[in-house]
Amino acid sequence: MPIKILADQLISQIAAGEVVERPASVVKELVENSLDAGARQIEVDIGQGGLALIRVRDDGAGIARGELPLAVQRHATSKIASLGDLERVASLGFRGEALPSILSVSRFSLTSRTAADEHAWRVAGDGLLASPKPEPAAYPQGTTIEVRDLFFNTPARRKFMRADSTEFRHINQLLGRIALARYDVAFRLTHNDRRVLDLPAVSDAARERRIAELTDAEFLGNALYLDETRQGFRLWGWIALPSFSRPLADLQHLYVNGRMVRDKLLAHALRRAYADVLHGTRFPAYVLYLELDPAAVDVNVHPAKAEVRFRESSKIHDFLFGAVHQAIRRVRPDPAQHHQVSFASPVAAQQAKIPYETAARPQFFSLSEAATPKYRDAESASPFGSAMAPGSQKLGQAIGQLLGVYIVAQNENGLVLVDMHAAHERVLYERFKKQLTEGGVPAQNLLMPFTVSVAEDEADEAERRQAELSRFGFVLDRSGPQTLTVRALPPLLAGEDIVSLLRDWLGGVTERQGAAHFSEPLDAQHRVLADMACRAAIKANHALTLQEMDALLRDMEQTELANQCNHGRPTWVQVEMAQLDRLFLRGR
Ligand code: ADP
Ligand code: MG
């Protein structure tokens, strides 16, 4: 075939291949245009999943009669005029591509009226404008775009469409995401004349109402609000507590200058911020807004504008990571914001979405014999000892131990139950981390050094890493091709299975899938500390004195992230007096 310039409509249809993937993409482009036009009210009507009808009506600025034919021409836009403009785009659109693309694959009409017009004007056509001359129409100020029979003239694309209900679900989700970016705009959505969304504009103070409607009703009750500004970047929004993690990445909303984006860099920063407190198979939930100088973001990297590129990407990564990480770490045990257990039955606890493990725990039917005190910090704990009245401390005072697994305590709100292993593990993990940054985990010389047989390459590795190992409190040397001699250990690990711990470590982080607590290779160092904490923490069936239990409670109150164990499960729950009263039908 000879080389030819393609026909106009075909060029637009090719562009449509990228911009108009499915009905939801049309909705996105049209609603974004309405927002760019300053609309305060946007109505979206959908017929048959958007394949029969997509109609978007707004009360924005409108398009003047003379510009109507231009609006549906390729590379025609009112949003940028120069390279300088392109480099600091503040509008959602700028490519001048959406309307011509949509027109080229649908039966299309555009009706618009500006404040200056006496009545509205309309252009329309099936795949092509029927006439460049606008016709008069009756219509209030604003713009309505009607898209019927999407892909009627591109049957190959039409075949890729799913069931109406699936296409509609995409539209519904998309509109919800857009609505989370603009609380000041009202949105309505109907499907086959049935109202699906009706979101009035809300003041800043009432934003949470919209979030609750569009995400999970439980989300905000389990989320922290943060607002951080640094180095010209601002991050604000809501992040879920680690104990509200989700099995899917379905509650992750992130906006950059009001634009919803998919961005690997930002997603990575957020994943890392949660790495310490979330099990690898769970996903954090958030609704977050990043604001920065438009000149610092390149939005011109994706035809549907779903991706962006940052000029200072590592600075932004670190800012996002730092802001979220800090916010999570600031959480301390606080009965007022903590999960409360509904005590009717385990089923009710589940319905309340409290990750409360009843079945998974081994059942112990007797208290263990008095054991050597394992919670060694009893002496170093609160100078007040256990003199205090119940309620003066957040986690209260220990009363006893339940079947070797839970500490039972009372505070001013009622009953406190603590998963003693999980809580102790968290306390130790945070303490080890601190010690590591402050010169190393203290080691205690062993009266009787012992030897460990390992593979030769493991012994090599241990020799190479001798200095590093000593920072973790392990002092050892090589005493043969396949033998190590351990001379000193962190005191809390005495008596634990050091051999397998060392092998785990020497065998390399990447092979240790089974022991992987984190969603990605975080600092290998932290993994080792987490392993150490898990081994050193008191085990089920280990009897504690009341003093030891109190010491653990006091430590939890001082510890960052003490509300969750290293796997993101809660370490303690509160049962309010009122709940207990209900259980006993008191006051009825
Ligand atoms: P872009 O949004 O990239 O500029 P579009 O093809 O989406 O390109 O729209 C072309 C132009 O039509 C816009 O620049 C804008 O001037 C005008 N326009 C589109 N939709 C609307 C609307 N709802 N209200 C007012 N003007 C609109
Ligand atoms: Mg546009």
Coordinates of C-alpha atoms and ligand atoms in Angstrom, one line a residue:
M1 CA 0.0 0.0 0.0
P2 CA 1.3 3.5 -0.7
I3 CA 1.8 5.9 2.2
K4 CA -1.3 8.0 2.7
I5 CA -2.5 10.5 5.4
L6 CA -5.3 8.8 7.3
A7 CA -8.8 10.2 7.3
D8 CA -9.7 12.5 10.1
Q9 CA -12.3 10.2 11.6
L10 CA -9.9 7.2 11.5
I11 CA -7.2 9.3 13.3
S12 CA -9.7 10.0 16.1
Q13 CA -10.8 6.4 16.2
I14 CA -7.2 5.4 16.7
A15 CA -6.9 8.0 19.5
A16 CA -10.1 6.6 21.0
G17 CA -8.4 3.2 21.2
E18 CA -6.3 4.7 24.0
V19 CA -8.6 7.2 25.6
V20 CA -11.9 5.4 25.4
E21 CA -11.2 1.9 26.6
R22 CA -14.8 1.3 28.0
P23 CA -17.9 3.3 29.0
A24 CA -16.2 4.3 32.3
S25 CA -13.5 6.0 30.4
V26 CA -16.1 8.2 28.6
V27 CA -17.6 9.1 31.9
K28 CA -14.2 10.0 33.3
E29 CA -13.4 12.4 30.4
L30 CA -16.8 14.0 30.5
V31 CA -16.9 14.5 34.2
E32 CA -13.4 15.9 34.2
N33 CA -14.4 18.4 31.6
S34 CA -17.3 19.4 33.7
L35 CA -15.0 19.9 36.7
D36 CA -12.6 21.9 34.6
A37 CA -15.6 24.1 33.5
G38 CA -16.2 25.0 37.2
A39 CA -19.4 22.9 37.6
R40 CA -20.9 22.6 41.1
Q41 CA -23.4 20.0 40.1
I42 CA -22.9 17.1 37.8
E43 CA -25.5 14.5 36.8
V44 CA -24.6 11.3 35.1
D45 CA -27.2 9.2 33.5
I46 CA -26.3 5.7 32.3
G47 CA -28.3 3.3 30.1
Q48 CA -27.3 -0.4 29.9
G49 CA -23.9 -0.1 31.4
G50 CA -23.1 2.9 29.3
L51 CA -23.3 1.1 26.0
A52 CA -26.7 2.4 25.2
L53 CA -26.4 5.8 26.8
I54 CA -24.0 8.1 28.7
R55 CA -25.3 11.5 29.5
V56 CA -23.3 14.0 31.5
R57 CA -25.0 17.3 32.5
D58 CA -23.3 20.2 34.3
D59 CA -23.9 23.7 35.4
G60 CA -20.4 24.9 34.4
A61 CA -19.3 27.8 32.3
G62 CA -20.5 26.4 29.0
I63 CA -19.0 26.7 25.5
A64 CA -19.7 29.7 23.4
R65 CA -21.5 29.1 20.1
G66 CA -18.5 29.9 18.0
E67 CA -16.3 27.4 19.8
L68 CA -18.7 24.5 19.7
P69 CA -17.3 22.9 16.5
L70 CA -13.8 23.5 17.8
A71 CA -14.5 21.6 21.0
V72 CA -14.9 18.4 19.0
Q73 CA -11.9 18.9 16.9
R74 CA -8.6 17.2 17.6
H75 CA -5.9 19.1 19.4
A76 CA -8.3 21.9 20.3
T77 CA -8.4 22.9 23.9
S78 CA -9.0 26.0 26.0
K79 CA -6.8 24.8 28.8
I80 CA -3.3 25.3 27.6
A81 CA -1.8 27.5 24.9
S82 CA 2.0 27.1 25.3
L83 CA 4.7 24.8 26.5
G84 CA 5.0 26.8 29.6
D85 CA 1.3 26.1 30.3
L86 CA 1.8 22.4 29.7
E87 CA 4.6 22.3 32.2
R88 CA 2.3 23.5 35.0
V89 CA -1.1 22.1 34.1
A90 CA -3.7 22.8 36.8
S91 CA -6.7 21.5 34.9
L92 CA -7.6 17.9 34.6
G93 CA -7.7 18.0 30.8
F94 CA -5.2 19.5 28.4
R95 CA -4.8 17.2 25.4
G96 CA -7.8 18.3 23.5
E97 CA -8.4 14.7 22.5
A98 CA -11.4 13.4 24.5
L99 CA -14.4 14.9 22.7
P100 CA -13.2 14.1 19.2
S101 CA -12.3 10.6 20.2
I102 CA -15.7 10.0 21.8
L103 CA -17.5 11.5 18.9
S104 CA -15.7 9.3 16.4
V105 CA -17.0 6.1 18.1
S106 CA -20.5 7.0 19.1
R107 CA -23.8 8.9 18.3
F108 CA -22.9 12.1 19.9
S109 CA -24.4 15.4 20.9
L110 CA -23.0 18.4 22.7
T111 CA -25.4 21.1 23.9
S112 CA -24.1 24.1 25.8
R113 CA -25.0 27.6 26.9
T114 CA -22.7 30.2 28.5
A115 CA -23.9 33.0 30.8
A116 CA -23.8 35.4 27.9
D117 CA -26.0 33.3 25.5
E118 CA -29.7 33.8 25.3
H119 CA -30.2 30.1 24.6
A120 CA -28.2 27.0 24.1
W121 CA -26.5 25.7 21.0
R122 CA -26.0 22.1 19.9
V123 CA -23.7 20.2 17.6
A124 CA -24.2 16.5 16.9
G125 CA -23.3 13.6 14.7
D126 CA -22.8 9.8 14.4
G127 CA -19.1 9.2 14.3
L128 CA -18.7 12.6 12.5
L129 CA -20.2 16.0 13.0
A130 CA -23.4 16.2 10.9
S131 CA -22.8 19.9 10.4
P132 CA -20.2 22.3 11.7
K133 CA -23.0 24.8 12.2
P134 CA -24.5 24.8 15.7
E135 CA -28.3 24.6 16.0
P136 CA -30.3 26.5 18.6
A137 CA -31.6 24.5 21.5
A138 CA -33.5 25.2 24.8
Y139 CA -31.3 24.6 27.8
P140 CA -30.1 26.3 31.0
Q141 CA -26.5 27.4 31.5
G142 CA -24.0 24.6 31.4
T143 CA -23.2 21.7 29.2
T144 CA -24.8 18.4 28.4
I145 CA -23.1 15.7 26.4
E146 CA -25.0 12.7 25.2
V147 CA -23.2 9.6 24.0
R148 CA -25.4 6.8 22.6
D149 CA -24.5 3.4 21.1
L150 CA -20.8 3.6 22.1
F151 CA -18.6 1.7 19.6
F152 CA -21.5 1.3 17.2
N153 CA -19.0 1.8 14.3
T154 CA -16.1 -0.1 15.8
P155 CA -17.5 -3.6 16.3
A156 CA -14.2 -5.1 17.2
R157 CA -14.0 -2.9 20.3
R158 CA -17.7 -3.4 21.0
K159 CA -17.1 -7.2 21.4
F160 CA -14.7 -6.6 24.3
M161 CA -17.3 -5.1 26.4
R162 CA -18.6 -7.0 29.4
A163 CA -22.0 -7.4 30.8
D164 CA -23.9 -4.2 31.4
S165 CA -23.7 -4.7 35.2
T166 CA -19.9 -5.0 35.0
E167 CA -19.5 -1.9 32.9
F168 CA -21.8 -0.1 35.2
R169 CA -19.8 -1.2 38.2
H170 CA -16.7 0.4 36.7
I171 CA -18.6 3.6 36.2
N172 CA -20.0 3.6 39.7
Q173 CA -16.5 3.1 41.2
L174 CA -15.0 5.7 39.0
L175 CA -17.5 8.3 39.9
G176 CA -17.0 7.5 43.5
R177 CA -13.3 8.1 43.2
I178 CA -13.8 11.4 41.4
A179 CA -16.3 12.5 44.1
L180 CA -13.6 11.9 46.8
A181 CA -11.5 14.5 45.0
R182 CA -14.1 17.2 45.0
Y183 CA -16.3 17.5 48.1
D184 CA -17.5 20.9 47.0
V185 CA -19.3 19.5 44.0
A186 CA -22.6 17.6 44.0
F187 CA -22.8 14.4 42.0
R188 CA -25.7 12.2 40.9
L189 CA -25.7 9.0 39.1
T190 CA -28.6 6.9 37.7
H191 CA -28.5 3.6 35.9
N192 CA -31.5 2.7 33.7
D193 CA -33.4 5.6 35.4
R194 CA -32.7 4.2 38.9
R195 CA -30.8 6.5 41.3
V196 CA -27.6 5.0 42.4
L197 CA -25.6 7.9 43.9
D198 CA -26.8 11.1 45.3
L199 CA -24.0 13.1 46.8
P200 CA -24.8 16.7 47.8
A201 CA -21.8 19.1 48.0
V202 CA -20.4 19.0 51.6
S203 CA -18.4 21.5 53.6
D204 CA -14.9 20.6 54.7
A205 CA -16.3 19.7 58.1
A206 CA -18.7 17.2 56.6
R207 CA -16.3 15.5 54.3
E208 CA -16.4 12.4 56.4
R209 CA -20.0 11.8 55.5
R210 CA -19.1 11.4 51.8
I211 CA -16.2 9.2 52.7
A212 CA -18.4 6.9 54.8
E213 CA -20.9 6.7 51.9
L214 CA -18.3 5.9 49.2
T215 CA -15.9 3.7 51.1
D216 CA -16.5 1.4 54.0
A217 CA -18.8 2.5 56.8
E218 CA -16.2 1.2 59.3
F219 CA -13.2 2.9 57.7
L220 CA -13.3 6.3 59.4
G221 CA -13.9 4.8 62.8
N222 CA -10.6 3.0 62.3
A223 CA -8.6 5.8 60.7
L224 CA -6.3 8.6 61.6
Y225 CA -6.5 12.0 60.1
L226 CA -3.2 13.6 59.1
D227 CA -2.1 16.8 57.6
E228 CA 1.6 17.4 57.0
T229 CA 3.4 20.1 55.1
R230 CA 7.1 20.0 54.4
Q231 CA 9.4 21.2 51.7
G232 CA 6.5 22.5 49.6
F233 CA 4.6 19.2 49.7
R234 CA 1.4 18.8 51.6
L235 CA -0.2 15.4 52.4
W236 CA -3.5 15.2 54.1
G237 CA -6.3 12.7 54.5
W238 CA -7.2 9.6 56.4
I239 CA -5.1 6.4 56.9
A240 CA -6.5 3.3 58.4
L241 CA -5.0 1.8 61.6
P242 CA -3.1 -1.3 60.8
S243 CA -5.7 -3.4 62.5
F244 CA -8.2 -2.3 59.8
S245 CA -6.1 -3.8 57.0
R246 CA -7.9 -5.4 54.0
P247 CA -7.6 -8.6 52.0
L248 CA -7.7 -6.5 48.8
A249 CA -6.2 -3.2 47.7
D250 CA -9.7 -1.9 47.3
L251 CA -9.7 1.0 49.7
Q252 CA -6.7 2.9 48.5
H253 CA -7.5 6.4 47.2
L254 CA -4.7 8.7 46.4
Y255 CA -4.9 12.0 44.6
V256 CA -2.2 14.3 43.3
N257 CA -3.4 17.8 43.0
G258 CA -6.9 16.6 42.8
R259 CA -6.2 14.1 40.1
M260 CA -6.7 10.4 40.8
V261 CA -3.5 8.5 39.9
R262 CA -2.1 5.1 39.8
D263 CA 1.5 5.5 40.8
K264 CA 4.0 2.8 41.7
L265 CA 6.3 5.2 43.5
L266 CA 3.6 6.5 45.8
A267 CA 2.1 3.1 46.3
H268 CA 5.5 1.8 47.3
A269 CA 6.0 4.6 49.8
L270 CA 2.7 3.8 51.4
R271 CA 3.3 0.0 51.5
R272 CA 6.6 0.6 53.2
A273 CA 5.1 2.9 55.7
Y274 CA 2.9 0.0 56.9
A275 CA 5.5 -2.7 56.4
D276 CA 6.2 -3.1 60.1
V277 CA 2.7 -3.5 61.1
L278 CA 0.9 -5.3 58.3
H279 CA 1.1 -8.9 57.4
G280 CA 2.3 -9.4 53.8
T281 CA -1.0 -10.6 52.5
R282 CA -3.0 -7.6 53.8
F283 CA -3.4 -4.2 52.3
P284 CA -3.6 -0.8 54.0
A285 CA -6.6 1.5 53.5
Y286 CA -6.3 5.2 52.9
V287 CA -7.9 8.3 51.3
L288 CA -5.0 10.7 50.8
Y289 CA -4.3 13.9 49.0
L290 CA -0.9 15.0 47.9
E291 CA -0.6 18.7 46.9
L292 CA 2.4 20.2 45.4
D293 CA 3.4 22.8 42.8
P294 CA 2.0 21.7 39.5
A295 CA 5.3 22.4 37.9
A296 CA 6.8 19.6 40.0
V297 CA 4.5 17.0 38.4
D298 CA 4.5 15.9 34.8
V299 CA 1.0 14.9 33.9
N300 CA 1.7 14.5 30.3
V301 CA 2.8 10.8 30.4
H302 CA -0.3 8.8 29.9
P303 CA -3.1 9.2 27.3
A304 CA -5.9 8.8 29.9
K305 CA -3.8 10.9 32.4
A306 CA -3.9 8.1 34.9
E307 CA -0.2 8.2 35.6
V308 CA 2.1 11.0 36.5
R309 CA 5.8 11.6 36.8
F310 CA 7.5 13.6 39.6
R311 CA 10.4 15.7 39.0
E312 CA 11.8 15.0 42.5
S313 CA 10.6 11.5 42.9
S314 CA 12.8 10.3 45.8
K315 CA 12.0 13.4 47.8
I316 CA 8.3 12.8 47.3
H317 CA 8.7 9.1 48.2
D318 CA 10.5 9.9 51.4
F319 CA 8.0 12.6 52.3
L320 CA 5.0 10.3 51.8
F321 CA 6.7 7.5 53.6
G322 CA 7.8 9.7 56.5
A323 CA 4.4 11.4 57.0
V324 CA 2.4 8.1 57.1
H325 CA 4.9 6.2 59.0
Q326 CA 5.1 8.8 61.7
A327 CA 1.4 9.1 62.0
I328 CA 1.1 5.3 62.5
R329 CA 3.8 5.3 65.1
R330 CA 2.2 8.0 67.1
V331 CA -0.7 5.8 67.9
R332 CA -0.6 4.8 71.6
P333 CA -3.0 2.5 73.5
D334 CA -6.0 4.7 74.1
P335 CA -9.2 3.1 75.3
A336 CA -11.2 5.9 73.8
Q337 CA -10.2 5.1 70.2
H338 CA -9.6 1.4 70.6
H339 CA -11.6 -1.4 69.3
Q340 CA -14.3 -2.5 71.7
V341 CA -15.3 -6.1 71.7
S342 CA -18.9 -6.9 71.3
F343 CA -19.3 -9.7 73.7
A344 CA -22.4 -11.4 72.7
S345 CA -20.7 -14.1 70.7
P346 CA -17.6 -14.6 68.5
V347 CA -20.0 -14.2 65.6
A348 CA -20.9 -10.8 66.7
A349 CA -17.3 -9.9 67.1
Q350 CA -16.7 -11.0 63.6
Q351 CA -19.6 -8.9 62.3
A352 CA -18.2 -6.0 64.1
K353 CA -15.1 -6.6 61.9
I354 CA -12.8 -7.1 64.9
P355 CA -10.0 -9.4 63.9
Y356 CA -10.6 -11.3 67.1
E357 CA -9.2 -14.8 67.0
T358 CA -11.1 -17.3 68.9
A359 CA -10.8 -20.5 67.0
A360 CA -7.1 -20.2 66.0
R361 CA -5.9 -20.1 69.6
P362 CA -4.9 -23.3 71.3
Q363 CA -7.0 -23.9 74.3
F364 CA -5.4 -24.4 77.6
F365 CA -7.4 -25.9 80.4
S366 CA -5.1 -25.3 83.3
L367 CA -2.7 -22.8 84.5
S368 CA 0.9 -23.8 84.1
E369 CA 3.0 -24.5 87.1
A370 CA 4.8 -21.5 88.5
A371 CA 7.6 -20.8 86.0
T372 CA 10.7 -18.7 86.2
P373 CA 9.8 -15.1 85.7
K374 CA 10.2 -14.4 82.0
Y375 CA 9.0 -10.8 82.0
R376 CA 12.3 -9.6 83.3
D377 CA 11.5 -5.9 83.2
A378 CA 9.2 -6.2 86.2
E379 CA 11.7 -4.5 88.4
S380 CA 12.5 -1.7 86.0
A381 CA 8.9 -0.9 85.5
S382 CA 6.9 2.0 86.8
P383 CA 8.4 3.6 89.9
F384 CA 5.0 3.6 91.4
G385 CA 4.8 -0.2 91.2
S386 CA 1.2 -1.4 91.5
A387 CA 0.1 1.4 94.2
M388 CA -2.1 3.0 91.7
A389 CA -5.9 3.1 91.7
P390 CA -7.6 1.3 88.7
G391 CA -8.2 3.8 85.9
S392 CA -5.2 6.0 86.5
Q393 CA -3.4 4.2 83.7
K394 CA -4.7 3.5 80.3
L395 CA -4.4 -0.2 80.3
G396 CA -5.2 -0.4 83.9
Q397 CA -4.0 -3.0 86.4
A398 CA -3.6 -6.6 86.0
I399 CA -5.9 -8.9 87.8
G400 CA -4.8 -12.2 86.5
Q401 CA -4.0 -14.5 83.6
L402 CA -6.6 -16.3 81.6
L403 CA -5.8 -19.9 80.6
G404 CA -2.2 -19.0 80.0
V405 CA -2.9 -16.8 77.0
Y406 CA -4.5 -13.5 78.0
I407 CA -3.8 -11.0 80.7
V408 CA -6.9 -9.8 82.4
A409 CA -6.8 -6.2 83.7
Q410 CA -9.2 -3.5 84.8
N411 CA -9.1 0.2 83.9
E412 CA -11.7 2.9 84.4
N413 CA -13.7 1.7 81.5
G414 CA -14.0 -1.8 82.5
L415 CA -12.2 -5.0 81.5
V416 CA -9.0 -5.1 79.4
L417 CA -7.8 -8.2 77.8
V418 CA -4.2 -8.4 76.5
D419 CA -2.7 -11.0 74.2
M420 CA 0.4 -11.3 76.2
H421 CA 2.6 -12.9 73.6
A422 CA 1.6 -10.5 70.8
A423 CA 2.0 -7.5 73.1
H424 CA 5.3 -8.5 74.5
E425 CA 6.6 -9.3 71.0
R426 CA 5.7 -5.7 69.9
V427 CA 7.3 -4.2 73.0
L428 CA 10.5 -6.1 72.4
Y429 CA 10.6 -5.5 68.7
E430 CA 10.4 -1.7 69.3
R431 CA 12.9 -1.9 72.0
F432 CA 15.4 -3.9 69.9
K433 CA 15.0 -1.4 67.1
K434 CA 15.8 1.4 69.4
Q435 CA 18.8 -0.4 70.9
L436 CA 20.1 -1.1 67.4
T437 CA 20.2 2.5 66.5
E438 CA 21.7 3.4 69.9
G439 CA 24.8 1.2 69.5
G440 CA 23.5 -2.3 69.5
V441 CA 21.4 -4.8 71.3
P442 CA 23.1 -5.6 74.6
A443 CA 24.8 -9.0 74.9
Q444 CA 25.5 -11.0 77.9
N445 CA 28.4 -13.4 78.1
L446 CA 27.5 -17.0 78.5
L447 CA 29.0 -19.0 81.4
M448 CA 29.1 -21.9 79.0
P449 CA 29.7 -21.0 75.4
F450 CA 28.1 -23.5 73.1
T451 CA 28.8 -24.6 69.5
V452 CA 26.4 -24.7 66.6
S453 CA 26.9 -26.9 63.5
V454 CA 26.0 -25.1 60.3
A455 CA 26.8 -25.5 56.6
E456 CA 30.1 -24.3 55.4
D457 CA 28.8 -21.4 53.5
E458 CA 26.7 -20.4 56.5
A459 CA 29.8 -20.4 58.6
D460 CA 31.6 -18.3 56.0
E461 CA 28.7 -15.9 56.1
A462 CA 28.8 -15.7 59.9
E463 CA 32.5 -15.0 59.8
R464 CA 32.0 -12.2 57.3
R465 CA 29.2 -10.8 59.4
Q466 CA 30.7 -11.1 62.8
A467 CA 30.7 -7.4 63.5
E468 CA 27.1 -7.1 62.3
L469 CA 26.0 -10.0 64.4
S470 CA 27.5 -8.5 67.5
R471 CA 25.3 -5.4 67.0
F472 CA 22.4 -7.8 67.4
G473 CA 23.8 -9.1 70.6
F474 CA 25.3 -12.3 69.1
V475 CA 28.9 -12.7 69.8
L476 CA 30.3 -15.7 68.1
D477 CA 33.3 -16.9 66.2
R478 CA 34.2 -19.7 63.9
S479 CA 35.7 -22.7 65.5
G480 CA 35.8 -25.1 62.6
P481 CA 34.8 -25.3 58.9
Q482 CA 31.2 -26.1 59.9
T483 CA 31.2 -24.9 63.5
L484 CA 30.4 -21.7 65.2
T485 CA 31.0 -21.0 68.9
V486 CA 28.4 -18.7 70.5
R487 CA 29.9 -16.7 73.4
A488 CA 27.3 -14.0 74.2
L489 CA 23.6 -13.5 73.5
P490 CA 20.9 -11.0 74.3
P491 CA 19.8 -12.0 77.8
L492 CA 16.2 -12.4 76.8
L493 CA 17.1 -15.0 74.2
A494 CA 18.9 -17.3 76.6
G495 CA 17.2 -20.7 76.5
E496 CA 15.6 -20.0 73.1
D497 CA 16.3 -21.9 69.9
I498 CA 19.3 -19.9 68.8
V499 CA 20.4 -22.5 66.3
S500 CA 17.4 -22.1 64.0
L501 CA 17.5 -18.3 64.5
L502 CA 21.1 -18.2 63.3
R503 CA 20.4 -20.5 60.4
D504 CA 17.4 -18.4 59.4
W505 CA 19.6 -15.4 59.3
L506 CA 22.6 -16.8 57.7
G507 CA 20.6 -18.7 55.1
G508 CA 19.7 -15.2 53.7
V509 CA 16.6 -13.1 53.8
T510 CA 15.2 -14.0 50.4
E511 CA 14.9 -17.7 51.0
R512 CA 13.1 -17.2 54.3
Q513 CA 9.7 -17.1 52.9
G514 CA 8.2 -18.9 55.8
A515 CA 9.5 -16.4 58.3
A516 CA 8.7 -13.4 56.2
H517 CA 6.7 -11.0 58.4
F518 CA 6.7 -8.2 55.9
S519 CA 5.3 -7.6 52.6
E520 CA 8.6 -6.9 51.0
P521 CA 12.3 -7.1 52.0
L522 CA 12.3 -4.2 54.4
D523 CA 15.5 -3.7 56.1
A524 CA 16.9 -7.2 56.7
Q525 CA 17.9 -5.9 60.1
H526 CA 14.4 -5.3 61.1
R527 CA 13.4 -8.8 60.1
V528 CA 16.1 -10.2 62.3
L529 CA 14.9 -8.1 65.2
A530 CA 11.3 -9.2 64.6
D531 CA 12.4 -12.8 64.7
M532 CA 14.3 -12.2 67.9
A533 CA 11.3 -10.5 69.4
C534 CA 9.0 -13.4 68.5
R535 CA 11.4 -15.9 70.1
A536 CA 12.1 -13.9 73.2
A537 CA 8.5 -12.9 73.9
I538 CA 6.6 -14.8 76.6
K539 CA 4.9 -17.8 75.2
A540 CA 1.4 -19.0 76.0
N541 CA 1.1 -21.0 79.2
H542 CA 3.9 -19.0 80.8
A543 CA 2.7 -17.9 84.2
L544 CA 3.4 -14.3 85.1
T545 CA 3.1 -12.6 88.5
L546 CA 0.8 -9.6 88.8
Q547 CA 3.8 -7.4 89.0
E548 CA 5.2 -8.7 85.8
M549 CA 1.9 -8.3 84.1
D550 CA 1.6 -4.7 85.2
A551 CA 5.1 -4.1 84.0
L552 CA 4.1 -5.3 80.6
L553 CA 1.0 -3.1 80.5
R554 CA 3.2 -0.1 81.5
D555 CA 5.6 -1.0 78.7
M556 CA 2.8 -1.2 76.2
E557 CA 1.7 2.3 77.1
Q558 CA 5.1 3.6 76.4
T559 CA 5.6 1.6 73.2
E560 CA 5.1 2.9 69.7
L561 CA 2.5 0.9 67.7
A562 CA 1.6 -1.1 70.8
N563 CA -1.9 -1.5 69.6
Q564 CA -0.9 -4.1 67.0
C565 CA 1.5 -7.0 67.1
N566 CA 4.1 -7.2 64.3
H567 CA 1.5 -8.9 62.1
G568 CA -1.1 -6.2 62.4
R569 CA -3.4 -8.1 64.8
P570 CA -4.6 -6.2 67.8
T571 CA -2.7 -6.8 71.0
W572 CA -5.5 -5.8 73.4
V573 CA -9.2 -5.2 73.6
Q574 CA -11.4 -3.2 75.8
V575 CA -14.7 -4.6 77.2
E576 CA -16.7 -1.7 78.6
M577 CA -18.6 -1.9 81.9
A578 CA -21.8 -1.1 80.0
Q579 CA -21.2 -4.1 77.8
L580 CA -20.8 -6.3 80.8
D581 CA -23.9 -4.8 82.4
R582 CA -25.8 -5.7 79.3
L583 CA -24.5 -9.2 79.4
F584 CA -26.0 -9.5 82.9
L585 CA -29.1 -7.6 82.1
R586 CA -28.3 -5.1 84.8
G587 CA -30.4 -2.0 85.0
R588 CA -33.2 -3.4 82.9
Ligands
ADP1 P1 -9.4 18.9 27.0 O1 -10.3 18.6 28.1 O2 -8.1 18.1 27.0 O3 -9.2 20.4 26.7 P2 -11.6 17.8 25.5 O4 -11.7 17.2 24.1 O5 -12.0 17.0 26.6 O6 -10.1 18.3 25.7 O7 -12.5 19.1 25.5 C1 -12.2 20.1 24.5 C2 -12.6 21.5 25.0 O8 -14.0 21.5 25.1 C3 -12.1 21.8 26.4 O9 -10.8 22.4 26.3 C4 -13.2 22.8 26.8 O10 -12.9 24.1 26.4 C5 -14.4 22.4 26.1 N1 -15.3 21.6 27.0 C6 -15.4 20.3 27.0 N2 -16.4 19.9 27.9 C7 -16.8 21.0 28.5 C8 -17.8 21.3 29.5 N3 -18.5 20.3 30.1 N4 -18.0 22.6 29.8 C9 -17.3 23.6 29.2 N5 -16.4 23.3 28.3 C10 -16.2 22.1 27.9
MG2 MG -11.1 16.8 28.5

